[in-house]
Short mmCIF file of C-alpha atoms in Angstrom, two decimals:
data_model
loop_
_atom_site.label_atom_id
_atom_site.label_comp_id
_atom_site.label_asym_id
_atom_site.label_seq_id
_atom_site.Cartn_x
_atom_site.Cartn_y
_atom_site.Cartn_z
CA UNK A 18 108.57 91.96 108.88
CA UNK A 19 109.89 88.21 109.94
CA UNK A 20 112.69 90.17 111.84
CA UNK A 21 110.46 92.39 114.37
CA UNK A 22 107.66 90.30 114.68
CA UNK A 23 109.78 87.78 115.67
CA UNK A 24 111.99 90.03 118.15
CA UNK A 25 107.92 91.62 119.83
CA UNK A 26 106.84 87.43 119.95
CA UNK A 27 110.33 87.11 122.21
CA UNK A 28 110.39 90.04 123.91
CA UNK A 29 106.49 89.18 124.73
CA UNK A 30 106.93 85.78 125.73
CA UNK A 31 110.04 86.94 128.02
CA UNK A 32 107.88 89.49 129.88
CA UNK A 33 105.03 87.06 130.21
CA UNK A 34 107.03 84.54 131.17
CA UNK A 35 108.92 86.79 133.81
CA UNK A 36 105.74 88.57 135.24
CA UNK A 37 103.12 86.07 135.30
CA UNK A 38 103.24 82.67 137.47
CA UNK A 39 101.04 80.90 135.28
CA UNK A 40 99.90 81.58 132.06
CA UNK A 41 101.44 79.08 129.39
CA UNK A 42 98.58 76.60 130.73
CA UNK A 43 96.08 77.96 128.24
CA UNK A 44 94.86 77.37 125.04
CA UNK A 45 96.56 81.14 123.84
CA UNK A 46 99.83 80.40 125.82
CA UNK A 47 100.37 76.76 124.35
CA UNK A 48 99.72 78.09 120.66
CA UNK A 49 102.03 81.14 121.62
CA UNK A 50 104.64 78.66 122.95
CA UNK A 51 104.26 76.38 119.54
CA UNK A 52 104.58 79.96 117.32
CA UNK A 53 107.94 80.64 119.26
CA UNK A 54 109.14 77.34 118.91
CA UNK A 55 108.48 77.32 115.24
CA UNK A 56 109.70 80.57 114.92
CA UNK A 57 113.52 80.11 116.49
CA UNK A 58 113.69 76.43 114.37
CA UNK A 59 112.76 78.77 111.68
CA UNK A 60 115.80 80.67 112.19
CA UNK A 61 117.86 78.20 113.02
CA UNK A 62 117.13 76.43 109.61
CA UNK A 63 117.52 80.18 107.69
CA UNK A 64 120.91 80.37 109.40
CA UNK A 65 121.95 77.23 107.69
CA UNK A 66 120.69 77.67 104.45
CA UNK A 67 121.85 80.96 103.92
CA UNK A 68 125.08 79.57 105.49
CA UNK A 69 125.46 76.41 103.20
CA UNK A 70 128.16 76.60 100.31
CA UNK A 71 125.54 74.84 97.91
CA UNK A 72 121.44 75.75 97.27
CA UNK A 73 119.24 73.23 99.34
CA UNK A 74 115.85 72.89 97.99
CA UNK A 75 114.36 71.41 100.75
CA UNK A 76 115.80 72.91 103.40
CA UNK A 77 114.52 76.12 101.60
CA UNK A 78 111.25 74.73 101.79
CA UNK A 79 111.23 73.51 105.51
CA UNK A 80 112.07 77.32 105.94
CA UNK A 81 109.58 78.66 103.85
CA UNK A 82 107.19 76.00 105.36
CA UNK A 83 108.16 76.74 109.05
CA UNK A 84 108.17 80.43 108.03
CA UNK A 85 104.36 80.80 107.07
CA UNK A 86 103.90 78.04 109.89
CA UNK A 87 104.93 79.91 112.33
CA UNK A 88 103.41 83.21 111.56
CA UNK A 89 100.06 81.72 110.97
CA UNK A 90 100.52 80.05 114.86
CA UNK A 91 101.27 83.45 116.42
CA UNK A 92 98.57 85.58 114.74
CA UNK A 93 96.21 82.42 115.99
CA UNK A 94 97.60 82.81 119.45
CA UNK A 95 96.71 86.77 119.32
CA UNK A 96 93.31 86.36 118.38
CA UNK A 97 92.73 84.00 120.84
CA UNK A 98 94.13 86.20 123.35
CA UNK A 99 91.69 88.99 122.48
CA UNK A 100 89.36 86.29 124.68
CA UNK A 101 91.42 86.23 127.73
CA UNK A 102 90.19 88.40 130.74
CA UNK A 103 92.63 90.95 130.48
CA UNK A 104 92.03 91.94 127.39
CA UNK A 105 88.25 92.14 127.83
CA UNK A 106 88.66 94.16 130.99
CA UNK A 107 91.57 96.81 128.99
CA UNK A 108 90.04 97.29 125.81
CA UNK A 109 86.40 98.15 124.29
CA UNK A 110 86.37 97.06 120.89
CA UNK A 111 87.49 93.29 121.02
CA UNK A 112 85.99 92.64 117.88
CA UNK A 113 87.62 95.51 115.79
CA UNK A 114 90.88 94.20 117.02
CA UNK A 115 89.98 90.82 115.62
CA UNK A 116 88.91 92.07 112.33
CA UNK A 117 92.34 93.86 112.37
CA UNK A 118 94.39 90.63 112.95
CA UNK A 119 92.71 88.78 111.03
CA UNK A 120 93.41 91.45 107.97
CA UNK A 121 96.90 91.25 108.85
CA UNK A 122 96.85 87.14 108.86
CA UNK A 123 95.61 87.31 105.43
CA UNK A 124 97.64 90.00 104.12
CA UNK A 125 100.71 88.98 105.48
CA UNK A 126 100.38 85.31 104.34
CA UNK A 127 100.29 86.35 100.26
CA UNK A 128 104.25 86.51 100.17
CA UNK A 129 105.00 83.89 102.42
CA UNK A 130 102.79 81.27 101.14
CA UNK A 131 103.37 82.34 97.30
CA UNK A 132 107.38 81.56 98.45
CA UNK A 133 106.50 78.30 99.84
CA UNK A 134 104.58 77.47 96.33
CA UNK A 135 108.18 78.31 94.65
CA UNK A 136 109.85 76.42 97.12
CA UNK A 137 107.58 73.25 96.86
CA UNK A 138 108.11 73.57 92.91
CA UNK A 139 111.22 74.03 92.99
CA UNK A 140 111.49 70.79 95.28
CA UNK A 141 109.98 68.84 92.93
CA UNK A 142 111.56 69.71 89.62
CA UNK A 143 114.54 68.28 91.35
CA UNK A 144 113.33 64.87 93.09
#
């Protein structure tokens, strides 16, 4: 899940970013920028943890904190692009889209916080 909705928010910001002139001056394109940002030191810190030759508790956690960070960012950024023009102008039911994201935010946050609950324990058993 991590993996492809972090490969659609790059592949997203890339085409935005290529075929727009100015969008990343909004509220939805700063929050978008923020989720991206979060999201590649995200994997960037996974990279080294998985690559270290002993456990790190708390770079596990600054994963697991950037992880659910950075997914709770983007989904943000989506629902407040539902408000943009475009959207309003392609699509009828604005709200049912919300509802939809916002079942997805809340949903997709059980695992991802519950690991950064282990992680935060964990963290402090040790310290």
């Amino acid at each position: 899940m991590v993996t492809s909705g972090g490969l659609l928010a790059v592949a997203g910001t890339a085409k935005v970013f290529f075929n727009v002139e100015i969008h990343y001056t909004s509220f939805h394109g700063k929050i978008g920028i923020a989720s991206l940002i979060m999201l590649l030191l995200n994997i960037v810190s996974g990279a080294c943890y998985i690559a270290s030759a002993v456990i790190l508790d708390d770079l596990r956690l600054f994963h697991n904190f950037l992880g659910i960070s950075s997914f709770a960012l983007g989904m943000y950024s989506q629902l407040t692009g539902y408000n943009s023009g475009f959207f309003r102008r392609n699509f009828v039911r604005v709200r049912l889209y919300k509802i939809l994201t916002f079942a997805v935010l809340i949903v997709g946050a059980f695992h991802p916080f519950d690991a950064l609950l282990d992680a935060i324990e964990t963290s402090l058993q040790f310290n």
